[in-house]
XYZ file of C-alpha atoms in Angstrom:
291
model
C -0.107 0.082 0.296
C 2.863 2.924 0.253
C 5.110 2.318 -2.915
C 8.912 1.025 -2.697
C 9.129 -2.403 -0.960
C 11.466 -1.973 1.967
C 12.185 -4.512 4.706
C 12.929 -3.061 8.255
C 13.931 -6.641 9.855
C 17.621 -5.989 9.840
C 17.434 -2.455 10.886
C 15.114 -3.369 14.042
C 18.080 -5.690 15.012
C 20.805 -3.398 14.392
C 19.349 -0.897 16.459
C 19.228 -3.228 19.467
C 15.371 -3.497 20.316
C 14.590 -5.936 22.691
C 11.286 -6.612 21.334
C 10.825 -10.449 21.474
C 8.237 -10.683 18.393
C 10.240 -7.695 15.950
C 8.449 -5.997 13.621
C 8.495 -7.234 9.798
C 7.935 -4.200 7.872
C 6.179 -5.232 4.452
C 5.218 -1.651 3.719
C 6.500 0.559 1.272
C 7.686 4.509 1.156
C 8.480 7.299 -0.654
C 12.259 7.168 1.018
C 13.913 7.232 3.938
C 13.663 9.913 6.470
C 15.331 13.196 6.254
C 17.196 14.265 9.686
C 18.441 17.717 10.801
C 19.818 19.372 14.201
C 18.092 21.876 15.502
C 19.834 25.222 17.173
C 18.745 25.600 20.858
C 16.983 28.548 19.601
C 15.001 26.937 16.856
C 13.717 24.169 19.221
C 9.986 24.117 19.742
C 7.973 24.672 22.915
C 6.786 21.023 23.776
C 3.248 20.214 22.580
C 0.631 18.596 24.893
C 0.575 14.691 25.047
C -2.104 13.277 23.334
C -4.092 10.472 25.274
C -4.685 7.575 23.084
C -7.664 5.095 24.160
C -6.794 1.650 22.363
C -10.333 -0.199 22.745
C -10.571 -4.038 22.097
C -14.025 -4.970 21.058
C -16.144 -6.980 19.310
C -19.537 -6.772 17.811
C -21.016 -9.765 19.823
C -19.336 -8.553 23.344
C -22.539 -7.547 25.495
C -19.862 -5.528 27.681
C -18.252 -3.615 24.872
C -20.562 -0.581 24.466
C -19.627 0.447 28.011
C -16.293 0.574 27.151
C -16.601 2.521 23.887
C -18.795 4.972 25.921
C -15.938 5.519 28.557
C -13.452 6.081 25.449
C -16.536 8.211 24.387
C -16.472 10.240 27.510
C -12.701 10.786 27.322
C -12.732 12.185 24.085
C -15.639 14.651 24.775
C -14.179 15.138 27.985
C -10.118 16.539 26.513
C -11.434 16.711 22.832
C -8.736 17.298 20.019
C -6.118 16.067 22.998
C -7.704 12.500 22.634
C -7.388 10.074 19.709
C -9.406 6.681 20.010
C -8.654 3.732 18.064
C -11.432 0.555 18.562
C -9.532 -2.641 17.837
C -11.721 -5.610 16.257
C -9.703 -8.789 16.754
C -10.034 -12.242 15.112
C -10.553 -13.711 18.397
C -12.556 -14.946 20.183
C -15.014 -15.854 17.447
C -18.131 -16.144 19.748
C -17.585 -12.335 20.584
C -16.193 -11.096 17.458
C -17.881 -13.128 14.552
C -19.865 -10.431 12.291
C -23.491 -10.305 11.980
C -24.566 -11.669 8.339
C -24.651 -9.218 5.453
C -22.806 -6.614 7.675
C -19.159 -5.879 6.894
C -16.538 -7.345 8.872
C -14.453 -5.130 11.232
C -12.027 -7.761 12.226
C -8.333 -7.576 11.428
C -5.272 -9.105 11.567
C -3.668 -6.442 12.770
C -6.427 -5.808 15.137
C -5.314 -9.574 16.543
C -1.398 -8.870 16.539
C -2.090 -5.845 18.910
C -4.299 -7.215 20.934
C -2.239 -10.532 21.535
C 1.082 -9.417 21.316
C 0.791 -6.005 23.107
C -2.119 -6.186 25.240
C -2.022 -9.982 26.146
C -5.517 -10.029 25.870
C -6.206 -13.753 26.510
C -9.246 -13.597 23.944
C -11.316 -11.506 26.927
C -13.184 -8.808 25.831
C -13.402 -5.779 26.477
C -9.973 -4.270 26.939
C -7.715 -2.217 26.179
C -5.573 1.146 27.688
C -4.362 4.000 27.580
C -1.157 5.308 25.902
C 0.225 1.746 26.210
C 1.369 2.423 29.972
C 2.253 0.876 32.503
C 0.487 2.614 35.426
C 1.588 2.564 38.923
C -0.130 -0.576 40.587
C -0.762 -2.185 37.297
C 0.991 -5.289 35.810
C -0.366 -5.422 32.231
C -1.114 -2.825 29.858
C -4.221 -4.422 29.256
C -6.691 -2.667 32.043
C -10.390 -2.472 33.248
C -12.290 0.210 31.104
C -13.415 1.609 34.277
C -9.761 2.513 35.522
C -8.966 4.323 31.718
C -10.826 7.855 32.867
C -8.544 7.610 35.675
C -5.510 6.591 33.595
C -6.507 9.473 31.029
C -6.345 12.252 33.731
C -2.536 11.440 34.448
C -1.810 11.880 30.638
C -3.862 15.017 30.138
C -1.241 16.905 32.458
C 1.691 16.060 30.706
C 4.244 17.429 27.655
C 5.680 15.465 25.462
C 8.844 14.932 24.694
C 8.354 14.702 20.913
C 6.608 16.840 18.944
C 4.275 15.615 15.844
C 2.890 17.098 12.755
C 0.934 15.789 9.858
C 0.050 16.609 6.420
C -1.551 15.501 3.895
C -1.738 15.764 -0.103
C -4.567 13.982 -2.111
C -3.107 12.882 -5.108
C -5.716 10.806 -6.442
C -8.661 9.224 -5.670
C -8.256 6.755 -2.369
C -4.295 7.734 -2.399
C -2.788 10.370 -0.237
C 0.706 11.554 0.930
C 0.812 11.746 4.500
C 4.067 13.602 5.633
C 5.247 12.949 9.602
C 7.380 15.847 10.872
C 9.246 14.784 14.085
C 11.113 17.070 16.595
C 12.594 15.747 19.908
C 11.982 18.178 22.152
C 13.953 15.890 24.851
C 15.884 12.661 24.901
C 13.731 9.651 24.374
C 14.520 6.538 27.003
C 14.245 4.132 24.365
C 14.310 3.802 20.478
C 11.406 5.552 18.993
C 9.062 3.465 16.592
C 6.417 4.996 14.090
C 3.166 3.559 13.798
C 0.566 4.827 11.258
C -2.785 3.242 11.377
C -6.183 4.012 9.386
C -9.735 4.169 11.041
C -13.114 4.601 10.179
C -16.346 6.314 11.801
C -19.927 5.985 11.640
C -19.770 1.975 10.330
C -23.114 0.634 11.256
C -23.452 -2.991 12.327
C -25.573 -4.715 14.833
C -24.168 -4.952 18.436
C -24.615 -7.024 21.019
C -25.535 -5.490 24.202
C -26.737 -6.391 28.075
C -30.193 -5.628 26.814
C -30.116 -7.456 23.311
C -28.745 -6.765 19.833
C -28.396 -3.252 19.071
C -29.783 -3.075 15.628
C -28.970 0.967 14.888
C -25.713 0.898 16.306
C -22.683 2.887 14.953
C -18.873 1.867 15.418
C -16.640 4.423 15.939
C -12.892 4.975 15.342
C -12.751 1.298 13.698
C -8.989 0.167 12.803
C -9.631 -0.745 9.202
C -5.836 -0.872 8.055
C -2.205 -0.373 8.829
C 0.876 1.009 6.873
C 3.410 0.164 9.420
C 3.728 -3.268 11.267
C 1.502 -3.381 14.324
C 4.195 -2.268 16.055
C 5.467 0.329 14.249
C 9.122 0.975 12.005
C 11.768 2.444 13.567
C 12.492 6.465 13.383
C 16.239 6.108 13.141
C 17.796 3.751 10.932
C 20.942 1.580 11.460
C 22.770 4.105 8.903
C 22.044 6.852 10.299
C 24.581 9.366 11.789
C 22.221 10.617 14.336
C 20.428 9.317 17.099
C 17.351 10.140 18.726
C 17.929 13.159 21.295
C 16.721 16.840 21.909
C 16.805 18.930 19.110
C 16.608 16.091 16.618
C 14.253 16.647 13.323
C 13.085 13.485 11.470
C 10.798 13.803 8.367
C 9.225 11.421 6.038
C 6.366 11.035 3.293
C 4.229 8.021 2.695
C 2.192 7.256 -0.094
C -0.967 5.258 1.139
C -3.906 4.160 -0.718
C -7.115 3.821 1.214
C -8.865 -0.023 0.629
C -12.012 0.201 -1.572
C -14.133 -0.994 1.456
C -13.526 2.527 3.684
C -15.321 5.105 2.928
C -12.975 8.021 2.779
C -15.399 10.573 4.206
C -15.321 8.441 7.410
C -11.596 7.984 7.304
C -8.738 9.329 9.462
C -5.535 8.636 9.416
C -3.700 8.099 13.150
C 0.103 8.008 13.613
C 2.156 7.205 17.092
C 5.190 7.857 17.984
C 5.926 4.897 20.207
C 8.424 2.824 22.000
C 8.975 -1.062 20.951
C 11.413 -2.239 24.206
C 10.522 -5.644 25.375
C 9.348 -3.654 28.755
C 8.090 -0.671 27.354
C 5.694 -0.010 24.653
C 4.301 3.197 25.615
C 2.942 5.552 23.017
C 5.036 8.976 23.946
C 2.803 11.374 21.189
C 0.182 10.762 18.751
C -1.686 13.237 16.048
C -4.760 12.833 14.150
C -5.870 13.754 10.382
C -8.808 13.127 8.751
C -8.739 12.609 5.245
C -11.981 14.518 4.454
């Protein structure tokens, strides 16, 4: 879906990432990152950190609408400082199998995120906030009734990396997305970039605690990804620069929107995240609507 086939497995290994399941990048790009070193006076003030709500869900999961409502409440509270991604894994089938004649919201990407990042053990709903391990928690997969308190903690923070997105429509369902990254502080681990496609307002029946809601609209649905599920490294093994305060990295990505996605309801969401064995945190995120 992105043009120019490139494999990043070797780069991940050379960067020394401790991830037990290294990403295999079958994406294509318009080129490598362009790096620069900013003078101290040109380093911008840090952005507010974006709150990322990842909601593991299924159309036959009766409690999942409650988790979706919690995510909506966080979005309503903090507005543009929040990005929500609704993740529909393949398993367990009794909670995720689509209703007949309706679109299948499940993806292999969602299954990889749920299994390998959140370790969800086929129980829904699930998910978490910014893939952060909060004090007193032993898993990134936390009950949805704790999401608001966790989001409140993120809301007070500044990001150590600024992320700016821009888009250019080059043809029907063909876009160039430019990611402009500036580090306002030194990251604690090698940064990765993750690019997702989401879609709003998808009609599909939903099982609830009181029956089946035939008029349910699914929001923020993960539809595709343009990087591995756990990201691609921002700094290559051949780069003369390492991530640090004042370093910028810019890159354009040619993306194709799948035919089954309504572009009018679609958004690109970009994470800057860690990918170490003991740290998967999303340190900044931005969202840009395609229309």
